[in-house]
JSON list of C-alpha atoms in Angstrom, two decimals:
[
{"chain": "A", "resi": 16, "resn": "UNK", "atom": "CA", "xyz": [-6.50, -19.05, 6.08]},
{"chain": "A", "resi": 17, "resn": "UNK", "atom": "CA", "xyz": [-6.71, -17.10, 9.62]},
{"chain": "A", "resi": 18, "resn": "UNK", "atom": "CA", "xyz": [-9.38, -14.56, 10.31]},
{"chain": "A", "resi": 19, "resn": "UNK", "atom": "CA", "xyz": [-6.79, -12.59, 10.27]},
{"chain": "A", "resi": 20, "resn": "UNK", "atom": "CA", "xyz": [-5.79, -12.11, 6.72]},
{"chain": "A", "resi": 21, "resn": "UNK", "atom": "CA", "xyz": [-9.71, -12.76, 5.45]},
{"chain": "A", "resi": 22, "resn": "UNK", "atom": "CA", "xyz": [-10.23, -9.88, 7.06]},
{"chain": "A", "resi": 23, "resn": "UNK", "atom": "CA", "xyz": [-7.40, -8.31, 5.25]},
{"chain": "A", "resi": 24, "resn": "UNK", "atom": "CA", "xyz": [-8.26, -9.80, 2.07]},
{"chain": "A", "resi": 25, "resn": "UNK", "atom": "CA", "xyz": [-12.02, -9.13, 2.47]},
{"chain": "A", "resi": 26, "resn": "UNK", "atom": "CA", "xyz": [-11.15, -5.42, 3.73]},
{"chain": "A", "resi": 27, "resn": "UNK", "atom": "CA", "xyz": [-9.23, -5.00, 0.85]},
{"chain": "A", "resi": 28, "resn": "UNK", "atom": "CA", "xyz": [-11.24, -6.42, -1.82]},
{"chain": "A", "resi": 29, "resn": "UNK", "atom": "CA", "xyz": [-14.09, -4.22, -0.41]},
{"chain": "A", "resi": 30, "resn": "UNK", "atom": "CA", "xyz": [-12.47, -0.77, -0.79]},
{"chain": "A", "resi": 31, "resn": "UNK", "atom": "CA", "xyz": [-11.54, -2.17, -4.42]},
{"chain": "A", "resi": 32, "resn": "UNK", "atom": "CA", "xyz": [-15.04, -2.96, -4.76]},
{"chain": "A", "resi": 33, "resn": "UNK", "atom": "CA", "xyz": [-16.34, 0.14, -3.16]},
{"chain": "A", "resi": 34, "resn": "UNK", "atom": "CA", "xyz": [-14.05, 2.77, -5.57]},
{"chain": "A", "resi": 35, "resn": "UNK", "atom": "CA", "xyz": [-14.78, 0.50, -8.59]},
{"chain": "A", "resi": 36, "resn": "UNK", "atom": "CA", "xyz": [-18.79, 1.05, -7.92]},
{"chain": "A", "resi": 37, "resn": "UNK", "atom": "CA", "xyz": [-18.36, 4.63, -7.05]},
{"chain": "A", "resi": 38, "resn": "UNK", "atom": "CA", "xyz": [-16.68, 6.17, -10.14]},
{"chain": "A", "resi": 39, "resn": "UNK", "atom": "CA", "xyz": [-18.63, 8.40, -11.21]},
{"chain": "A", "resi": 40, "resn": "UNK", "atom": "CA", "xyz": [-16.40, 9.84, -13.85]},
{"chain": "A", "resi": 41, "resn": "UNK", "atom": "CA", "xyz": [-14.06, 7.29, -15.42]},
{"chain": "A", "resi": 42, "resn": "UNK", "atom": "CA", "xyz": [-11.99, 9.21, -17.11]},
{"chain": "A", "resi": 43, "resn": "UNK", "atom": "CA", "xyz": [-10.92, 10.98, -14.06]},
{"chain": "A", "resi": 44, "resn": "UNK", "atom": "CA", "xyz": [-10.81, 8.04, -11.57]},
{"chain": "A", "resi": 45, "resn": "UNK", "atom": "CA", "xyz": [-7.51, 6.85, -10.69]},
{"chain": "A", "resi": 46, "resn": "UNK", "atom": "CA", "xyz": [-6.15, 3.19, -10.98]},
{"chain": "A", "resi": 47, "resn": "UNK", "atom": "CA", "xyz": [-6.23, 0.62, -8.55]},
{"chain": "A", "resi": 48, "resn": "UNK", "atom": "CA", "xyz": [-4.26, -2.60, -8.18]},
{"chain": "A", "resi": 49, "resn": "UNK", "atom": "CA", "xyz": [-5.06, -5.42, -5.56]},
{"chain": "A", "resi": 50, "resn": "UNK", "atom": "CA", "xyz": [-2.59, -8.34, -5.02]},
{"chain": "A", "resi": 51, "resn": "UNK", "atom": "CA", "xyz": [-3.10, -11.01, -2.75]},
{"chain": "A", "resi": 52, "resn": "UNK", "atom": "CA", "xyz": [0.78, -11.82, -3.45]},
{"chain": "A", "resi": 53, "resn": "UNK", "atom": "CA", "xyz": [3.04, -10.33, -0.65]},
{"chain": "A", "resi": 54, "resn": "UNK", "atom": "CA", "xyz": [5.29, -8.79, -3.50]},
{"chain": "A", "resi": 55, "resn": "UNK", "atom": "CA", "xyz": [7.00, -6.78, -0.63]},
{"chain": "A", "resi": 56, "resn": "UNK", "atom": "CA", "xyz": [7.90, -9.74, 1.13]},
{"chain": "A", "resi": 57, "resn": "UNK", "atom": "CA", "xyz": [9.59, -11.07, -2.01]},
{"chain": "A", "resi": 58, "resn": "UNK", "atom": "CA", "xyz": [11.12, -8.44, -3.35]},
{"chain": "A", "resi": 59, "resn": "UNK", "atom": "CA", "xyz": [13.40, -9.13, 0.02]},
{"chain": "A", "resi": 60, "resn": "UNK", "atom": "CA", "xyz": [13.59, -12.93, 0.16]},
{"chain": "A", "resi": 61, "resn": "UNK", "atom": "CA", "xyz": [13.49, -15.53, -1.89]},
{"chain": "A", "resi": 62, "resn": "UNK", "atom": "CA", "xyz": [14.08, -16.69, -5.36]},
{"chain": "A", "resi": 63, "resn": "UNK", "atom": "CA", "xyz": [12.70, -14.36, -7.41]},
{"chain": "A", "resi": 64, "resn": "UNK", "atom": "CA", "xyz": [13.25, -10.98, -5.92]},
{"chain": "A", "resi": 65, "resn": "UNK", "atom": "CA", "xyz": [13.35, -9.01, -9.09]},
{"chain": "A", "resi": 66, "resn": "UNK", "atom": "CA", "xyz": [10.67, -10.23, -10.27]},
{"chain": "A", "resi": 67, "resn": "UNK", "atom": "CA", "xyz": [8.99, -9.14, -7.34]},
{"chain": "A", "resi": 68, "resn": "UNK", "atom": "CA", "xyz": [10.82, -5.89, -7.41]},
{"chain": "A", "resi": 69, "resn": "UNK", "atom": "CA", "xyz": [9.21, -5.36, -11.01]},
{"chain": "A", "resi": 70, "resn": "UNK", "atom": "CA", "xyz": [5.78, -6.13, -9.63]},
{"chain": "A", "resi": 71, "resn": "UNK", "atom": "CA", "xyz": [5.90, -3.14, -7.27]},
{"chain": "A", "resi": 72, "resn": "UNK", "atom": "CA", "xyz": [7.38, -0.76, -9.68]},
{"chain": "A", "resi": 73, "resn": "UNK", "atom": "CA", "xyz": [4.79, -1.68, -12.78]},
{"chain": "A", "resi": 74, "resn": "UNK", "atom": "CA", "xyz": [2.15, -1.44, -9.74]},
{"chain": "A", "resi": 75, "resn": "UNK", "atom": "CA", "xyz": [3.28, 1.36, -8.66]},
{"chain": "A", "resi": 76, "resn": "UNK", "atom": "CA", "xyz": [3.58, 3.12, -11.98]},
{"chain": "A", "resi": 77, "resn": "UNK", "atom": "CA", "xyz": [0.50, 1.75, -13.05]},
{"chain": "A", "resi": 78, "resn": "UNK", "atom": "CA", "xyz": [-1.53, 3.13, -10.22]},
{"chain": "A", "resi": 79, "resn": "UNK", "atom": "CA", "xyz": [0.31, 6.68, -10.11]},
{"chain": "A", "resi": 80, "resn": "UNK", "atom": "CA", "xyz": [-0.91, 7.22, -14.24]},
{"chain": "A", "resi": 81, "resn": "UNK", "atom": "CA", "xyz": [2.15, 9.65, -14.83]},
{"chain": "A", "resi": 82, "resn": "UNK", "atom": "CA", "xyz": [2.19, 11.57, -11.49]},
{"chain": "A", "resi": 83, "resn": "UNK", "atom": "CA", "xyz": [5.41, 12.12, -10.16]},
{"chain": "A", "resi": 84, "resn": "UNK", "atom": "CA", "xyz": [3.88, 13.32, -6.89]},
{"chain": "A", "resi": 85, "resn": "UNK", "atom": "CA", "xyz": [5.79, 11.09, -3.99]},
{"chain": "A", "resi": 86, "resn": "UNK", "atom": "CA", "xyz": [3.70, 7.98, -2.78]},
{"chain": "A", "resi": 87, "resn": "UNK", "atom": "CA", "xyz": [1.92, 7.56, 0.93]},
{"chain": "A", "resi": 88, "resn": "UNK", "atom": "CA", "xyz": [3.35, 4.20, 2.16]},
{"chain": "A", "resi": 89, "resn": "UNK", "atom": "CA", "xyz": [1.22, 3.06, 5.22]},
{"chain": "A", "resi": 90, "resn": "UNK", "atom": "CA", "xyz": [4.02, 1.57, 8.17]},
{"chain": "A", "resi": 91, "resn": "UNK", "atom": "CA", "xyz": [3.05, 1.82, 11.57]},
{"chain": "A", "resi": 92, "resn": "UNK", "atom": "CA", "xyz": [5.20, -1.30, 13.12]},
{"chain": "A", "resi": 93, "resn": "UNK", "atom": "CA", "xyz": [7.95, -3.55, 12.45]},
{"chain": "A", "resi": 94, "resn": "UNK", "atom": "CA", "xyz": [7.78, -5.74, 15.27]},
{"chain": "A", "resi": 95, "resn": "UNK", "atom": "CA", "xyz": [6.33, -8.73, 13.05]},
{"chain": "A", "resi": 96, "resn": "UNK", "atom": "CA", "xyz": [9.72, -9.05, 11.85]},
{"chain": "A", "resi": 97, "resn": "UNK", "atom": "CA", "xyz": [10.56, -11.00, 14.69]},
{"chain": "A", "resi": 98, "resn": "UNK", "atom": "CA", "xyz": [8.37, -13.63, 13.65]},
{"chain": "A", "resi": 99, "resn": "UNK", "atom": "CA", "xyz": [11.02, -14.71, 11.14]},
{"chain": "A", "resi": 100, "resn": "UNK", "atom": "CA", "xyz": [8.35, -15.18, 7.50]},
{"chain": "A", "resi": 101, "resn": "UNK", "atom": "CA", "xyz": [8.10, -11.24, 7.76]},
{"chain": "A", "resi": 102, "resn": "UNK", "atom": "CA", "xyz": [10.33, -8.69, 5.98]},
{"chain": "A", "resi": 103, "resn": "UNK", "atom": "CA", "xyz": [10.41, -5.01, 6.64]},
{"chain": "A", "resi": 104, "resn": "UNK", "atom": "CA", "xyz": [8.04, -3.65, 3.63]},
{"chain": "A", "resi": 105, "resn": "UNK", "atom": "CA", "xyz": [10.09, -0.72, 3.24]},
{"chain": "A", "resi": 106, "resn": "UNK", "atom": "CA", "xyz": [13.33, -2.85, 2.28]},
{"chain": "A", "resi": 107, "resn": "UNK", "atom": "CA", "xyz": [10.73, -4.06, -0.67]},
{"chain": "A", "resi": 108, "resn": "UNK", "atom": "CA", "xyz": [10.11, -0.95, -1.63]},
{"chain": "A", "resi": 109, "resn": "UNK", "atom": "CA", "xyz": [13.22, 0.82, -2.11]},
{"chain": "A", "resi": 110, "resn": "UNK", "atom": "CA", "xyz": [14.32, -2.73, -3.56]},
{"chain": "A", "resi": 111, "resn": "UNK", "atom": "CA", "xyz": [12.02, -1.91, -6.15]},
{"chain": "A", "resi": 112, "resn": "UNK", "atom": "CA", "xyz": [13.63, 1.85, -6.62]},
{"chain": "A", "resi": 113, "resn": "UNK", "atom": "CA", "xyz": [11.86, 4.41, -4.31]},
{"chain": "A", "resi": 114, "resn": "UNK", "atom": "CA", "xyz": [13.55, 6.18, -1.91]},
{"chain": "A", "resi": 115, "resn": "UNK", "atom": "CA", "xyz": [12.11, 8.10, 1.12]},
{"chain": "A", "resi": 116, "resn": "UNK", "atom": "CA", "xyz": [11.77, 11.84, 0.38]},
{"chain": "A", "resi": 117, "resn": "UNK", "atom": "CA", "xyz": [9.05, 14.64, -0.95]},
{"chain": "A", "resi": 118, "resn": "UNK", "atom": "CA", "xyz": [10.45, 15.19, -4.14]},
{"chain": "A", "resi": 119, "resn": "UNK", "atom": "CA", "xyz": [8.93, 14.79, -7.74]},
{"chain": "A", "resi": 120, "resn": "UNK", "atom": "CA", "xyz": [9.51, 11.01, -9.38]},
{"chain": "A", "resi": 121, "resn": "UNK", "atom": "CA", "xyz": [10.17, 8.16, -7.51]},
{"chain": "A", "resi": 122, "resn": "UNK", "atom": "CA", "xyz": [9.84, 8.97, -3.60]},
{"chain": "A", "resi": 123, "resn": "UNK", "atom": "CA", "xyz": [7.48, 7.76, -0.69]},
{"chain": "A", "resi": 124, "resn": "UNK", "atom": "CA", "xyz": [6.79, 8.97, 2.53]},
{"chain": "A", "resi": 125, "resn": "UNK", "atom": "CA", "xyz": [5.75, 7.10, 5.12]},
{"chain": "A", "resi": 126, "resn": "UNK", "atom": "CA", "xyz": [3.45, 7.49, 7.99]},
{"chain": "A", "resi": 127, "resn": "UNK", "atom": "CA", "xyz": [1.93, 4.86, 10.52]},
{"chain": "A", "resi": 128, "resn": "UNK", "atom": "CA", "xyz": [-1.91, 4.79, 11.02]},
{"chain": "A", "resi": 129, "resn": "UNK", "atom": "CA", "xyz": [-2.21, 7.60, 12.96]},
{"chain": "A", "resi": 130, "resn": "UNK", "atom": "CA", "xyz": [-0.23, 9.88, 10.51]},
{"chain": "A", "resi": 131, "resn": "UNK", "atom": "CA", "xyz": [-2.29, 8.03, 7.89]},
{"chain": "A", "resi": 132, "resn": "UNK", "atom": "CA", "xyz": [-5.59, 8.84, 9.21]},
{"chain": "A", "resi": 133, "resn": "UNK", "atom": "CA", "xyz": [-4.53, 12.68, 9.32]},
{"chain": "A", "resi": 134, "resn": "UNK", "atom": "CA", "xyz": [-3.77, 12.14, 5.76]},
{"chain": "A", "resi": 135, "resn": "UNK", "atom": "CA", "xyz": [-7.10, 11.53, 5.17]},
{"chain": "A", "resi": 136, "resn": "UNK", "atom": "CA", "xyz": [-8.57, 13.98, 6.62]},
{"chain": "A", "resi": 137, "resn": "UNK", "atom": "CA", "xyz": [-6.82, 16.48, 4.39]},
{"chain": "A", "resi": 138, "resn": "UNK", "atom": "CA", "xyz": [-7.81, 14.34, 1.29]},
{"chain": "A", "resi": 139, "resn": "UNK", "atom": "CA", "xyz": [-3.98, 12.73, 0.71]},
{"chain": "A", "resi": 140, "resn": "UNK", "atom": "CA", "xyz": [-3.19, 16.19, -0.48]},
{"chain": "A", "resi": 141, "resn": "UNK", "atom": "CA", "xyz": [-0.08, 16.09, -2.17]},
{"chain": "A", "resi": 142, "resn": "UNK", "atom": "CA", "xyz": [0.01, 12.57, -2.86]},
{"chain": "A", "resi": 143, "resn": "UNK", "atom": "CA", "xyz": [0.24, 10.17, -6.24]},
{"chain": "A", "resi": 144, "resn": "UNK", "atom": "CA", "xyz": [-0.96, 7.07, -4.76]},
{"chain": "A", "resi": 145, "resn": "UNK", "atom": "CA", "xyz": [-1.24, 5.15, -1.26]},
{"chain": "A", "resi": 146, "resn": "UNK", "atom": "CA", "xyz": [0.78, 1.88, -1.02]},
{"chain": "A", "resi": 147, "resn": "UNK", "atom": "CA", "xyz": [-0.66, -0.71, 1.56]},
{"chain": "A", "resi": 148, "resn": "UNK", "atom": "CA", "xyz": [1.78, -3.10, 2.21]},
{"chain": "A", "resi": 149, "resn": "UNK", "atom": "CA", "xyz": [1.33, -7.06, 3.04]},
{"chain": "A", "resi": 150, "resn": "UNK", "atom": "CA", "xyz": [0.22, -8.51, 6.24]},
{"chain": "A", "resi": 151, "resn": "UNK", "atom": "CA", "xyz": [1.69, -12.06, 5.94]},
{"chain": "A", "resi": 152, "resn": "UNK", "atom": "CA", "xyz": [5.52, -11.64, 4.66]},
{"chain": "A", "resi": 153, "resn": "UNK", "atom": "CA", "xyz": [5.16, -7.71, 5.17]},
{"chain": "A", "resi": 154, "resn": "UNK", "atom": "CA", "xyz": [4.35, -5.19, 7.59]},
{"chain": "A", "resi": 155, "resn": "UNK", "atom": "CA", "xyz": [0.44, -4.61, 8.10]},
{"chain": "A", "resi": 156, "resn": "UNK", "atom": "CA", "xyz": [-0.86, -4.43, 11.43]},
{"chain": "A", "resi": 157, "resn": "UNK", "atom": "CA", "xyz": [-4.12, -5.02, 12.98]},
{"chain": "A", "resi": 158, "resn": "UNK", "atom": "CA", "xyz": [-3.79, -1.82, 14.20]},
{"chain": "A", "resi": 159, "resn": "UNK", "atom": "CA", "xyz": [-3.44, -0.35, 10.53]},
{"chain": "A", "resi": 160, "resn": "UNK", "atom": "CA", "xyz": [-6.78, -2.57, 9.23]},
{"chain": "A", "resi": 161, "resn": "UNK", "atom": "CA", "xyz": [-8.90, -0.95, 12.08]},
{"chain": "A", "resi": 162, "resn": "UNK", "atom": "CA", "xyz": [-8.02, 2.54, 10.89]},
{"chain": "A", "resi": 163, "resn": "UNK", "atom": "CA", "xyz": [-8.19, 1.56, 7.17]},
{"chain": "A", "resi": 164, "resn": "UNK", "atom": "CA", "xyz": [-11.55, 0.08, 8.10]},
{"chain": "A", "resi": 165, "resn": "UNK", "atom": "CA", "xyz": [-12.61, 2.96, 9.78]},
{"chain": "A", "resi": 166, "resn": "UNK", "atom": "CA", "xyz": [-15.45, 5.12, 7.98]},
{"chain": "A", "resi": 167, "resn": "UNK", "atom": "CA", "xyz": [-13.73, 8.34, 7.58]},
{"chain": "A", "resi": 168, "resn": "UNK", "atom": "CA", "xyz": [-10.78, 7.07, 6.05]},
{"chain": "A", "resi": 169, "resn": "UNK", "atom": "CA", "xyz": [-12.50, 4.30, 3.81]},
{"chain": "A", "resi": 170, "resn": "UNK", "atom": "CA", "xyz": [-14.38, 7.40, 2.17]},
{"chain": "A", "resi": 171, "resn": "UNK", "atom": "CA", "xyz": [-11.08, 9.84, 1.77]},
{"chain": "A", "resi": 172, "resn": "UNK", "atom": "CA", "xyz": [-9.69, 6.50, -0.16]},
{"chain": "A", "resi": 173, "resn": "UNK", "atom": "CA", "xyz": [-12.76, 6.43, -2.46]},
{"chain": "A", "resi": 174, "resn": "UNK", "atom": "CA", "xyz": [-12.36, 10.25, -2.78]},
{"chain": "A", "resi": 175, "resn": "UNK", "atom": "CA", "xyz": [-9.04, 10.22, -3.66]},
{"chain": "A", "resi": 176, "resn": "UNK", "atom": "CA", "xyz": [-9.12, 7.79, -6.43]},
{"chain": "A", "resi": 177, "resn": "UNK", "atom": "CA", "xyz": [-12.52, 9.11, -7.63]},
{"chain": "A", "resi": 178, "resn": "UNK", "atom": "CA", "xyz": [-10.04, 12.44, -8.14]},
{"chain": "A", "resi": 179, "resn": "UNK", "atom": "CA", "xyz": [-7.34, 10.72, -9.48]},
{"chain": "A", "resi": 180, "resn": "UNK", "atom": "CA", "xyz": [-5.13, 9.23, -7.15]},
{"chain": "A", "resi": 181, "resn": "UNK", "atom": "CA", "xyz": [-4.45, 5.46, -7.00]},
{"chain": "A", "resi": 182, "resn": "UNK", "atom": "CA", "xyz": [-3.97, 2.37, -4.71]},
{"chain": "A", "resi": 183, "resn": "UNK", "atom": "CA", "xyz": [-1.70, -0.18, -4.46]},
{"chain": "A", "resi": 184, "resn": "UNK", "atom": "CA", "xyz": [-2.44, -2.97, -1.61]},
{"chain": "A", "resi": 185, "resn": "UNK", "atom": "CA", "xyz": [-0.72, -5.88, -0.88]},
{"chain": "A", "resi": 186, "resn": "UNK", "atom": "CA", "xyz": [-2.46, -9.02, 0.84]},
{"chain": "A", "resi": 187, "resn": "UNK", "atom": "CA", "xyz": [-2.49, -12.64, 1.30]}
]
């Protein structure tokens, strides 16, 4: 495994972590789901791509509890496409149903790290759940980790499913 994706899966598993110890009202805390499958990747290529397709919707539904409120999918670069064993993450999503747009039921919007990070700051306002898509197979950046990793934004995640909101992250 490269450094590379143990520091995505480690990353990952540590906001999971992080919002699981922090709930301080369960009732109210919104639902998380952590793959280390790159269900976006998938859902593009390969054998089973409805099955895969199936795995981000239930995710997806799981995590948004009801809310029809459009998702925040993190996408700052597809230039990892070129490598040939990535897929545009955003073909696996609207695979899987969604369709870019601000409207109530199943929409995204979505904003690279920079865009993201402003999100943050005004507590994903607006938003049902974040999607973080896969490094390997998908479209994650290095560039996206460092800003997910960042302080600020690790503690508007934890806020926003400590009110409610939920995560979806792909890895592998």
């Amino acid at each position: 495994m490269s450094k590379h994706r143990s520091a995505i899966s480690t990353a990952l598993a540590g906001v999971a972590l992080a919002a699981a110890c922090a709930i301080a009202t369960p009732a109210a805390a919104g639902n998380i789901f952590v793959s280390g499958h790159d269900s976006d990747f998938h859902a593009v290529n390969g054998g089973n791509a409805l099955g895969a397709q199936n795995i981000i919707d239930d995710a997806l539904s799981f995590v948004r509890n009801g809310s029809t409120a459009p998702i925040l999918f993190l996408q700052s670069d597809t230039s990892n496409i070129g490598l040939g064993d990535h897929t545009n993450s955003e073909t696996g999503l609207t695979n899987s149903g969604y369709a870019p747009g601000t409207g109530s039921g199943n929409f995204y919007v979505k904003h690279d790290a920079t865009q993201f990070a402003a999100d943050a700051a005004a507590g994903f306002a607006g938003y049902s759940a974040i999607f973080i898509p896969s490094d390997h197979g998908g479209t994650l950046t290095g560039n996206d980790l460092v800003m997910l990793d960042s302080a600020p934004v690790t503690a508007a995640i934890l806020a926003f499913i400590n009110s409610g909101g939920g995560l979806f992250a792909l890895a592998e």
